[in-house]
Coordinates of C-alpha atoms in Angstrom, one line a residue:
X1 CA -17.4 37.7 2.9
X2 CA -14.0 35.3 2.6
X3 CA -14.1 31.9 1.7
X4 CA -13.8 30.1 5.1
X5 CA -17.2 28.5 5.4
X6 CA -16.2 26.9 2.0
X7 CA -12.9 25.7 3.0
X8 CA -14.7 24.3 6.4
X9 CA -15.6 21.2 4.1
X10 CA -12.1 21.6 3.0
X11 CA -13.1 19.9 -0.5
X12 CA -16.5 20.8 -2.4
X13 CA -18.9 18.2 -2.8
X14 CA -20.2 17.6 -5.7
X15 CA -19.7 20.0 -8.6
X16 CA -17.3 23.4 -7.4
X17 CA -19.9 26.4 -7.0
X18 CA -17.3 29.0 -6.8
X19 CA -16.3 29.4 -10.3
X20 CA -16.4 32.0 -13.0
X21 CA -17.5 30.8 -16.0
X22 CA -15.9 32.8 -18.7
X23 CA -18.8 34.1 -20.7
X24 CA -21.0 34.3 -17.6
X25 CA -19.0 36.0 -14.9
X26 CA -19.8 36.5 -11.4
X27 CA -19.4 39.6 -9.6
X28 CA -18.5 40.0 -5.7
X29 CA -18.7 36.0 -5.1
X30 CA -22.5 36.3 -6.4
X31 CA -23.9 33.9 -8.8
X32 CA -25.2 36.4 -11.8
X33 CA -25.8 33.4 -14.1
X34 CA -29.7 33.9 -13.3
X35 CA -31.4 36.8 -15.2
X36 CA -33.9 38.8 -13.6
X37 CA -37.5 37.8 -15.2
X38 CA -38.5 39.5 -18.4
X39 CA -41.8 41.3 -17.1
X40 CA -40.3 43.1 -14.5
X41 CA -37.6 46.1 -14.7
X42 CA -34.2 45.3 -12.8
X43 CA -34.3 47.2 -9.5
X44 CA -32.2 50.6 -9.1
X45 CA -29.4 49.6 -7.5
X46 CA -29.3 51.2 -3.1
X47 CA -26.6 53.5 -2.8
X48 CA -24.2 52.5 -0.2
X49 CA -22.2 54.6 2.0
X50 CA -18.8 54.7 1.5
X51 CA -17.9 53.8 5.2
X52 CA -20.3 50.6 4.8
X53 CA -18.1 49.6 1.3
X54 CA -15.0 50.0 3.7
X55 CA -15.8 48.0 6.5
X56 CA -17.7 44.8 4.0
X57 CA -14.2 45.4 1.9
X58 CA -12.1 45.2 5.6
X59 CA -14.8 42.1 6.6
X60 CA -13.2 40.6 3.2
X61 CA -9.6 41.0 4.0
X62 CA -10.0 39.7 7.5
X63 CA -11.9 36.3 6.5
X64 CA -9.5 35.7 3.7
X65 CA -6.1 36.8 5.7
X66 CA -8.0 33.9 8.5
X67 CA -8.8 31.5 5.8
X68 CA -5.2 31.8 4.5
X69 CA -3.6 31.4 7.9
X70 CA -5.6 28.4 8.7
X71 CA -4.4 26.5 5.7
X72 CA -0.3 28.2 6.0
X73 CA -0.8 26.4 9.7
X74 CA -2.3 23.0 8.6
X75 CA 0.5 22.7 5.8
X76 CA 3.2 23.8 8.6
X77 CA 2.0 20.4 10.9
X78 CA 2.7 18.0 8.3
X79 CA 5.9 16.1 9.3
X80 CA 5.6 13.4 5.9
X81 CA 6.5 14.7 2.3
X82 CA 3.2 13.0 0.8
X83 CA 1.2 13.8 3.7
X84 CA 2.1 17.5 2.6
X85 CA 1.6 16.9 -0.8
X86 CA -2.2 16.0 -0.7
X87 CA -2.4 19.0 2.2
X88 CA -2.0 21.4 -0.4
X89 CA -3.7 19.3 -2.8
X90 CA -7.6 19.5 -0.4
X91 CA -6.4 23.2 0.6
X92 CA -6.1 24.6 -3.4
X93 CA -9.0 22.9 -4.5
X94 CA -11.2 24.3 -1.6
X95 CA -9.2 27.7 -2.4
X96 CA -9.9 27.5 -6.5
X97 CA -13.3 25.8 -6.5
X98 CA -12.2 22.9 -7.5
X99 CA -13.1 19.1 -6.7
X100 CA -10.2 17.2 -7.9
X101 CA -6.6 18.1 -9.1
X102 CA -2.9 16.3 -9.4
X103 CA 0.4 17.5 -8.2
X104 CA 3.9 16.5 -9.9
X105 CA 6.7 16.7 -7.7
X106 CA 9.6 17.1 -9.7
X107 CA 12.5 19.0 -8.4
X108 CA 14.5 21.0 -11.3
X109 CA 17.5 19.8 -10.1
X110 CA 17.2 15.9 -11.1
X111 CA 18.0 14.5 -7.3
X112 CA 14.4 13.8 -6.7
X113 CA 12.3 12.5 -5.3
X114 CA 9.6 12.5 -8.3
X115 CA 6.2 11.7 -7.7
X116 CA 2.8 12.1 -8.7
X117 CA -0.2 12.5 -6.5
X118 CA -4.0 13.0 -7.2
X119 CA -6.8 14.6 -5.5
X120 CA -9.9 12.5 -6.8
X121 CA -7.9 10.9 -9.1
X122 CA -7.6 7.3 -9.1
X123 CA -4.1 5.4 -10.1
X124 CA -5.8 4.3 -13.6
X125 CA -6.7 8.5 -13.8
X126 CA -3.5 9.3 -13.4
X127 CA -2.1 6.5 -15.8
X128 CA -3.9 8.2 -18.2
X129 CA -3.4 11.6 -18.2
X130 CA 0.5 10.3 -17.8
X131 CA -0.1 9.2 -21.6
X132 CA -0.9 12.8 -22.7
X133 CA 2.2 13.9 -24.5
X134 CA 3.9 16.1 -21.6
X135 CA 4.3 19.3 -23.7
X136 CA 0.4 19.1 -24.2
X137 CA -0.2 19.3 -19.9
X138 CA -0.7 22.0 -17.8
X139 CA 1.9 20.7 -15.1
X140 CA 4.4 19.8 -18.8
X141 CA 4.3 23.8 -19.7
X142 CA 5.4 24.7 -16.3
X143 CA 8.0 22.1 -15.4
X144 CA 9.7 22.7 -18.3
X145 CA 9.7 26.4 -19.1
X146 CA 12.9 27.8 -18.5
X147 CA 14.4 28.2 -15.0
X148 CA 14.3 31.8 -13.9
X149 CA 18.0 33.5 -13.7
X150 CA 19.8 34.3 -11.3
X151 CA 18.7 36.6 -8.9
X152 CA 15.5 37.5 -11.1
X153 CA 11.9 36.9 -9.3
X154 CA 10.4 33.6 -10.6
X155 CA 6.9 34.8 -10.7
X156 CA 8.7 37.8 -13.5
X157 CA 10.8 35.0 -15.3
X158 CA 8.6 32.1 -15.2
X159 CA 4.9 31.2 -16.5
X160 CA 3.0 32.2 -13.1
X161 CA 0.0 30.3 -14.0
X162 CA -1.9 28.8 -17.0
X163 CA -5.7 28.9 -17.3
X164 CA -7.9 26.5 -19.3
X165 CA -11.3 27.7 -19.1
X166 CA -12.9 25.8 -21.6
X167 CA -10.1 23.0 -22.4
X168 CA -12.5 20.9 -24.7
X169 CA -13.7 24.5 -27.1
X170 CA -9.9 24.8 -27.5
X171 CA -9.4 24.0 -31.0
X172 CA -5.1 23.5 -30.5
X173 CA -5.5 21.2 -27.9
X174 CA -3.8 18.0 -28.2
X175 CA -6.1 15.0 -29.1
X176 CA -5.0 12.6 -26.8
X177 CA -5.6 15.0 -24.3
X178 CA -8.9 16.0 -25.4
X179 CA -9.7 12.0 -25.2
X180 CA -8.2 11.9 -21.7
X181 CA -10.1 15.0 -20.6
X182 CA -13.5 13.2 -22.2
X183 CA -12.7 9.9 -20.5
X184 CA -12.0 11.7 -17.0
X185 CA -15.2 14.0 -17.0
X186 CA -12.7 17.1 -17.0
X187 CA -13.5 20.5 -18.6
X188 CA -11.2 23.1 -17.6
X189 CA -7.9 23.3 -15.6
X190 CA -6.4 25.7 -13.3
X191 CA -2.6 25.6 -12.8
X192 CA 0.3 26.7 -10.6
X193 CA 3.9 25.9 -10.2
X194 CA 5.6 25.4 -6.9
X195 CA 8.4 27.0 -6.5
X196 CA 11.3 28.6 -3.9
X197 CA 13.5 31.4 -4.4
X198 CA 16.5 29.2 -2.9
X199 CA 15.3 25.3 -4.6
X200 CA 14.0 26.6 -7.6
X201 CA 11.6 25.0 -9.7
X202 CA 10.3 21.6 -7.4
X203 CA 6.9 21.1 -9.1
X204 CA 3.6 22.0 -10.1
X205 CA -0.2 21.5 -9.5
X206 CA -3.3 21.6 -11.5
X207 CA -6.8 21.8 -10.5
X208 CA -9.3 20.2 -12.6
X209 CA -13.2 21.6 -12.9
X210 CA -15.7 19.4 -14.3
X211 CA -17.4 22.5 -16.4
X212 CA -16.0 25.0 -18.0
X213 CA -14.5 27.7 -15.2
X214 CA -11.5 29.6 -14.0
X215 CA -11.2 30.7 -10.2
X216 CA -11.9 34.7 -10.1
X217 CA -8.8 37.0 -9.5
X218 CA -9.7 37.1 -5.8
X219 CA -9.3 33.5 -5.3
X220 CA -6.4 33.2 -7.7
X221 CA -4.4 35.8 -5.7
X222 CA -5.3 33.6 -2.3
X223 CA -4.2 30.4 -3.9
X224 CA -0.8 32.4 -5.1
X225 CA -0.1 33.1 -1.6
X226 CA -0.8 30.1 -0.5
X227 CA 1.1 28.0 -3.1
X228 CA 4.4 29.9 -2.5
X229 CA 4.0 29.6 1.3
X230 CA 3.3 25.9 0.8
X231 CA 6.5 25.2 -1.7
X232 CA 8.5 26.4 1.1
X233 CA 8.0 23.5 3.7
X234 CA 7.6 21.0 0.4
X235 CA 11.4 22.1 -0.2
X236 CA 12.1 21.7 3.6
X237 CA 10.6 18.3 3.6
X238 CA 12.0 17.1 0.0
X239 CA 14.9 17.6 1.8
X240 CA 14.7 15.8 4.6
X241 CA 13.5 12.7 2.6
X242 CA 16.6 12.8 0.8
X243 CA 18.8 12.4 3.7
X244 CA 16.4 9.9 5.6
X245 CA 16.4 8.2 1.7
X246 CA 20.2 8.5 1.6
X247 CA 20.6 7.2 5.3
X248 CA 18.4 4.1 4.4
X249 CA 21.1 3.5 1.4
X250 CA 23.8 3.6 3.5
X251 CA 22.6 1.5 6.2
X252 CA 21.1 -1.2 3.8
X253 CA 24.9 -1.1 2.1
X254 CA 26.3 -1.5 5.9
X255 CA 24.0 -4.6 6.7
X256 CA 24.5 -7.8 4.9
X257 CA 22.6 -7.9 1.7
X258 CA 22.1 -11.3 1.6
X259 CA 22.7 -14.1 4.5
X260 CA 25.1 -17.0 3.4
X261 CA 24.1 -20.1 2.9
X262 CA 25.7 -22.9 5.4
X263 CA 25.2 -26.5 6.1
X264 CA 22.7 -27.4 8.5
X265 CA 21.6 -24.5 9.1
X266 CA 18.5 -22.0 7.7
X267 CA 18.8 -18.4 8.3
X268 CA 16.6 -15.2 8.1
X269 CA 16.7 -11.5 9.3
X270 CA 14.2 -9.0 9.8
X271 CA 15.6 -5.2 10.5
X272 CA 13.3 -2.1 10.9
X273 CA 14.8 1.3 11.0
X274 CA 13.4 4.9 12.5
X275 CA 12.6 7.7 11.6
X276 CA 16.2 9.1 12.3
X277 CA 18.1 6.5 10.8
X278 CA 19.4 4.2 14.1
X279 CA 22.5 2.2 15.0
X280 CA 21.1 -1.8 15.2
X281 CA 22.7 -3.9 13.0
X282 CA 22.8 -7.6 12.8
X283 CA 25.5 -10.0 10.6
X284 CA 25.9 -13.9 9.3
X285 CA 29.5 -15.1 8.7
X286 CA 30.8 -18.0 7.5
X287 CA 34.2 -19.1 9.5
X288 CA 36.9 -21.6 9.1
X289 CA 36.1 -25.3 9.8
X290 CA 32.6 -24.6 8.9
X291 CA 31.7 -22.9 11.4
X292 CA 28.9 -19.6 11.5
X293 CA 29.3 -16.2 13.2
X294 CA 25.8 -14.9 14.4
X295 CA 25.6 -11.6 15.9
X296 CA 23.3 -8.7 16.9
X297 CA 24.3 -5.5 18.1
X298 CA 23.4 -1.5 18.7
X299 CA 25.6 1.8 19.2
X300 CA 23.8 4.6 21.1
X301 CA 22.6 7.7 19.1
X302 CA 20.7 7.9 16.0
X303 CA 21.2 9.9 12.0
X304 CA 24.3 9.4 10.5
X305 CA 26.5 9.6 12.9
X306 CA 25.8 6.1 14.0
X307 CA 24.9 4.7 11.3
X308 CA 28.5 5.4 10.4
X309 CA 29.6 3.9 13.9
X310 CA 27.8 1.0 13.5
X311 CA 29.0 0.2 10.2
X312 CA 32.6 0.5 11.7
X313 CA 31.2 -1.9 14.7
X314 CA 30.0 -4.4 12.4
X315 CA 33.1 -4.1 10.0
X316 CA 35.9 -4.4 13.2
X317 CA 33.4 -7.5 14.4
X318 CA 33.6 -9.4 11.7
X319 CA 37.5 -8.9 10.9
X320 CA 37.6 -10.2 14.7
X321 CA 35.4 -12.9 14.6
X322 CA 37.7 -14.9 11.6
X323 CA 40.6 -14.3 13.9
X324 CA 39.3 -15.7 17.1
X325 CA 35.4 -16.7 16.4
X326 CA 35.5 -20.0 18.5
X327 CA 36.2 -17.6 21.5
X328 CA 33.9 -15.0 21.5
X329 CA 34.6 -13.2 24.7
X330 CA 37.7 -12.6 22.6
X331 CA 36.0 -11.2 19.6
X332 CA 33.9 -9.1 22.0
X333 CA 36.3 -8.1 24.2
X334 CA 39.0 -6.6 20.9
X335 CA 35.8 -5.1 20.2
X336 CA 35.7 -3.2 23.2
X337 CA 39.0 -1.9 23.4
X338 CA 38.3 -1.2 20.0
X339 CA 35.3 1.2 20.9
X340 CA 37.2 2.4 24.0
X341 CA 40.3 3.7 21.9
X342 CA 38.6 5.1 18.5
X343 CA 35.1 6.3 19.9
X344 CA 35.3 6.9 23.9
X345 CA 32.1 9.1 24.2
X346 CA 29.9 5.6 22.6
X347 CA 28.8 2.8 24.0
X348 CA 27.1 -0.2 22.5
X349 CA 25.8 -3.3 23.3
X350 CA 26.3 -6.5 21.4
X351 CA 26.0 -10.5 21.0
X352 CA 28.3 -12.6 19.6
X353 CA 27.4 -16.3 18.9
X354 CA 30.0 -18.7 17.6
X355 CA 28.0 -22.1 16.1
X356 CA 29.2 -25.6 14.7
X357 CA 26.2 -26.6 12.6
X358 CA 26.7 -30.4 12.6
X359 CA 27.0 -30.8 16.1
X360 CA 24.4 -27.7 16.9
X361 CA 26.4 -26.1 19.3
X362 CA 26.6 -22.3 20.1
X363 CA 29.0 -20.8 22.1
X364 CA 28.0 -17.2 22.8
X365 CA 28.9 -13.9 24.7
X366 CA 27.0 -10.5 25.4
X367 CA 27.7 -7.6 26.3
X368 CA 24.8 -5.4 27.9
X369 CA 22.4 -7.1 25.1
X370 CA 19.2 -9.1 25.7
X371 CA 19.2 -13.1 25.9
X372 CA 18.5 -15.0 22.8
X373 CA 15.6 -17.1 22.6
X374 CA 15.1 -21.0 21.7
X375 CA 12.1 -21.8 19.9
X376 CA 11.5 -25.6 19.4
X377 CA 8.5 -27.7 19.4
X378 CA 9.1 -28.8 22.9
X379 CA 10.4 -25.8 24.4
X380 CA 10.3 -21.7 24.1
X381 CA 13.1 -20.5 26.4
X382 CA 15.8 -17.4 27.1
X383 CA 19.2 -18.7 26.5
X384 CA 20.7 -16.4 29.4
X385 CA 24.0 -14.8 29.2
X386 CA 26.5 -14.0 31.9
X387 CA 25.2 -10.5 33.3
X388 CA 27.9 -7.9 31.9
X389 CA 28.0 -4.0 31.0
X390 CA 27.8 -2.7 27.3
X391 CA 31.0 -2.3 25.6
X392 CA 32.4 1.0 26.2
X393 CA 31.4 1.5 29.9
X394 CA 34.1 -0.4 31.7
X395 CA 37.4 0.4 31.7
X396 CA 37.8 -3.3 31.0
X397 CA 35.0 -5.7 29.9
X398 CA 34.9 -9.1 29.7
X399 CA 32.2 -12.0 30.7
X400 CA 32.3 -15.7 30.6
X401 CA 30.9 -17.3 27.7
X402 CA 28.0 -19.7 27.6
X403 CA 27.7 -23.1 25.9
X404 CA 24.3 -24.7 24.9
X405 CA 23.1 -27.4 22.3
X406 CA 19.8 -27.2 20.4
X407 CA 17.5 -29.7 19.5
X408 CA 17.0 -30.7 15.7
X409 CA 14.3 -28.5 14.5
X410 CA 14.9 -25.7 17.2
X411 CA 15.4 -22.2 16.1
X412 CA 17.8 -19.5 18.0
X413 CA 16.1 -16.4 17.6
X414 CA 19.0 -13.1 18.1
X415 CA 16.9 -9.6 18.4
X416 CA 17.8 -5.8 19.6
X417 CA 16.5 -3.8 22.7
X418 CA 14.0 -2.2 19.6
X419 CA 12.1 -5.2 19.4
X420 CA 11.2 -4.6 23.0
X421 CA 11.5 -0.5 23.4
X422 CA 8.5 -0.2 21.0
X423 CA 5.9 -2.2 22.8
X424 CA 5.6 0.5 25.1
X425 CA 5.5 -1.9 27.9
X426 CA 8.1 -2.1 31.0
X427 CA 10.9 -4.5 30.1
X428 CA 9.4 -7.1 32.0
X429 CA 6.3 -7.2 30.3
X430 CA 7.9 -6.6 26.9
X431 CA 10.1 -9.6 27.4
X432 CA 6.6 -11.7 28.6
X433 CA 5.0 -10.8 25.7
X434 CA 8.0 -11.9 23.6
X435 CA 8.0 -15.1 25.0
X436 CA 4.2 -15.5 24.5
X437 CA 5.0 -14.7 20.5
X438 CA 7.2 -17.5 20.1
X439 CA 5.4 -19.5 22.2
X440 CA 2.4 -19.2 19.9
X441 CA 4.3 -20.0 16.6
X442 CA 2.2 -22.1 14.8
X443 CA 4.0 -25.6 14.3
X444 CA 4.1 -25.7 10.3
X445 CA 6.1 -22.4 10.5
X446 CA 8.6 -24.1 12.5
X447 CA 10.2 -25.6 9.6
X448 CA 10.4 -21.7 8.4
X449 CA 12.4 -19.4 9.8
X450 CA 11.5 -16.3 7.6
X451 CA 7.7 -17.5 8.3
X452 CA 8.6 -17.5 12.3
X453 CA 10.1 -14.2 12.1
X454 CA 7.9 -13.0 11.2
X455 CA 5.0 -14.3 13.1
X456 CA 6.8 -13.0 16.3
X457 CA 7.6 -9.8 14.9
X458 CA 3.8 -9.3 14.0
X459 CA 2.5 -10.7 17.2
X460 CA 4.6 -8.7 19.5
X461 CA 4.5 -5.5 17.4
X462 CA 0.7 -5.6 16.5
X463 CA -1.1 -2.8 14.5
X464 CA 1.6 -2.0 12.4
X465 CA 3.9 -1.1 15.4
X466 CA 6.8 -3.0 13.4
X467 CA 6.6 0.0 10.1
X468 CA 5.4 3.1 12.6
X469 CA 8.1 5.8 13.0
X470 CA 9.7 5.2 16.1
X471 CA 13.2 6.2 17.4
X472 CA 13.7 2.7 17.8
X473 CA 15.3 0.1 15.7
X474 CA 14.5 -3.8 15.2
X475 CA 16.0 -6.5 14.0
X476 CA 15.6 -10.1 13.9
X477 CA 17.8 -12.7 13.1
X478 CA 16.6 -16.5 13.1
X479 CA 18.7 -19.4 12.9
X480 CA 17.1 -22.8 12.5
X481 CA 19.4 -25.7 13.1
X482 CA 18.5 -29.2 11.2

């Protein structure tokens, strides 16, 4: 019989009953730690024919070769890095016997990302067996052994795993670990590292047992199999969240990293990226005569390839917009010849708002982009734009600008399509419901307009729709005019 029905449960409850206690071992997945009575003589064991040892020994295989392919395939449908990580967390305990464990992700080759995950453990469990001196740690001895050389098999050149029966009878172990084993209710440990023939070393994990126990050979050669099928789509996905982790560098060093600070005026910005890494981008410039450049725009595509694009956008924009700001079907239409020459097989959409603080006046231009909206105490309305193609889809764009005043108090709110895409909703809806948002902002976040981006971004994008991957971007950027 194979282990499934244990790993149905996926994690034991209570206390693992499918260890081997060194000095009291079990035989063929039976508990022998219960003597036969005293009085009576232990029974002669049946003979069993040697076609009935090869079909129970086939029976085994099958149910373990099952169990193992259930597990490969649950590990294979993670899509997150840490989602994975506490996959084969559940999966090795159920495998080992086990009821709690850690895993240290810690790729040998120092670009990350390290982290440190528990199965049972709490963040104060895991401070503390962080304060046992690493050389003293199952996961410490394994990290740090010597990388296997070239071309050699790791599981030849490299500790393959490191059993602590009875961690707490071990006279050598480290006292602050022995206090941390004490404190945590741990007795014994059982531990692999994970490892690829192309990344190398990337981590360990460690099973904990609250008695003292090891997992028999059987389950220890299940758990090998499984580990080294698991530390392959670990290394696939430590990859990945290196470029989506490098992407969300580059994109945050694109975008402003801080909004300027201009008279009579209050600004704030909200930007949510995909999965994929996107193309919306939004920027705050101050101009001659003290004026302010607002503008909000998005290039088609996603990864890095438009990030890239979009930083050129937003970098060609702005060299525009201190040229010829007060006009900006200028700035937008430079822009588009711009796209047009270097980049023929994009298109974007943008918005380009020119604004005089002490007189409140905005003088704007959009091309294929979404109206902005006014949010006062008196009023919640789309400033419409001239109807006009994105950039990069005529041959020649250009629109008439639009002229408006705002109130004292009022806030111009400039978003991207994302803020509307990941409603779900048809465009007319979406743009309804974005109306209702503002039109619900409390009035003592008017004076606020971080707070009132934020109410509108939560109100339109409810549970957690504004963090959830999605292959859409979002930005926000408010400007409240005293």
């Amino acid at each position: 019989m194979g282990v499934c029905d244990a790993i149905e449960q996926y994690a034991p409850a209570g206390k693992p009953s499918a260890m081997n206690p060194p000095h009291l071992p079990k035989v063929a997945g039976i508990d022998s730690t219960v003597p036969p009575p005293a009085h009576t003589a232990p029974p002669a064991p049946q003979a069993q024919s040697a076609p009935m040892l090869i079909q129970d020994r086939l029976a085994g295989w099958i149910s373990d070769l099952t169990t193992l392919q259930e597990l490969t395939e649950r590990m294979a449908r993670t899509a997150a890095l840490d989602e994975a990580l506490h996959e084969l967390l559940r999966a090795g305990a159920a495998l080992v016997g086990a009821r709690r464990g850690l895993l240290v992700l810690e790729p040998a080759d120092g670009l990350g990302p390290d982290t440190t995950v528990g199965l049972g453990l709490t963040r104060a469990d895991l401070g503390h067996i962080e304060t046992v001196p690493r050389g003293a740690t199952a996961f410490g001895r394994l990290l740090d052994a010597p990388p296997a050389p070239p071309g050699a098999r790791s599981e030849t050149a490299e500790i393959a795993e490191i059993v602590d029966a009875d961690l707490l009878a071990d006279t050598g172990l480290d006292a602050r670990h022995r206090e941390v084993a004490v404190r945590l209710g741990y007795a014994a440990s059982y531990a692999l590292p994970l490892s690829t023939e192309t990344a190398g070393r990337i981590g360990a994990a460690v099973w904990l047992y609250d008695e003292p126990a090891e997992p028999d050979e059987r389950r220890r050669h299940l758990v090998g199999l499984y580990a080294r099928q698991a530390a392959e789509h670990l290394a696939l996905l430590t990859e990945l969240e290196r470029a989506r982790r490098t992407e969300a560098t580059l994109r945050e060093e694109l975008l402003p990293s801080r909004l300027p600070r201009v008279a009579g005026v209050q600004l704030a910005a909200r930007h949510r990226t995909c999965a994929r890494g996107g193309g919306d981008w939004f920027d705050a410039l101050p101009l001659p005569d003290a004026a302010l450049g607002l503008a909000v725009g998005s290039v088609t595509g996603s990864g890095p390839s438009a990030v890239a694009a979009m930083g050129r956008l937003r970098a060609s924009l702005r060299a525009y917009a201190v040229m010829e700001g007060e006009d900006p079907v200028a700035v937008l239409s430079d822009l588009e010849l711009l796209l047009r020459l270097t980049e023929p097989a994009r298109s974007a959409t943008a918005l380009f708002a020119y604004c005089e603080p002490a007189q409140r006046k905005i003088i704007l231009a959009g091309a294929g982009h979404s109206p902005p909206l006014v949010i006062g105490e008196r009023r919640t309305e789309f400033m419409e734009t001239s109807l006009s193609a994105p950039l990069g889809m005529l041959a020649c764009w250009e629109a008439p600008s639009v002229e408006f005043r705002t109130e004292p108090g009022e806030t111009v709110l400039l978003y991207t399509d994302g803020l509307l895409h990941r409603t779900g909703d048809p465009m007319d809806r979406a743009f309804a419901r974005l109306h209702a948002a503002a039109a619900s902002v409390p009035k003592s976040l008017h004076a606020d307009p971080a707070a009132l981006a934020d109410h509108v971004l939560r109100t339109v994008l409810p549970d957690g729709l504004d963090t959830v991957d999605s292959d859409e971007d979002v930005v926000l950027l408010a400007a409240r005019f005293e």
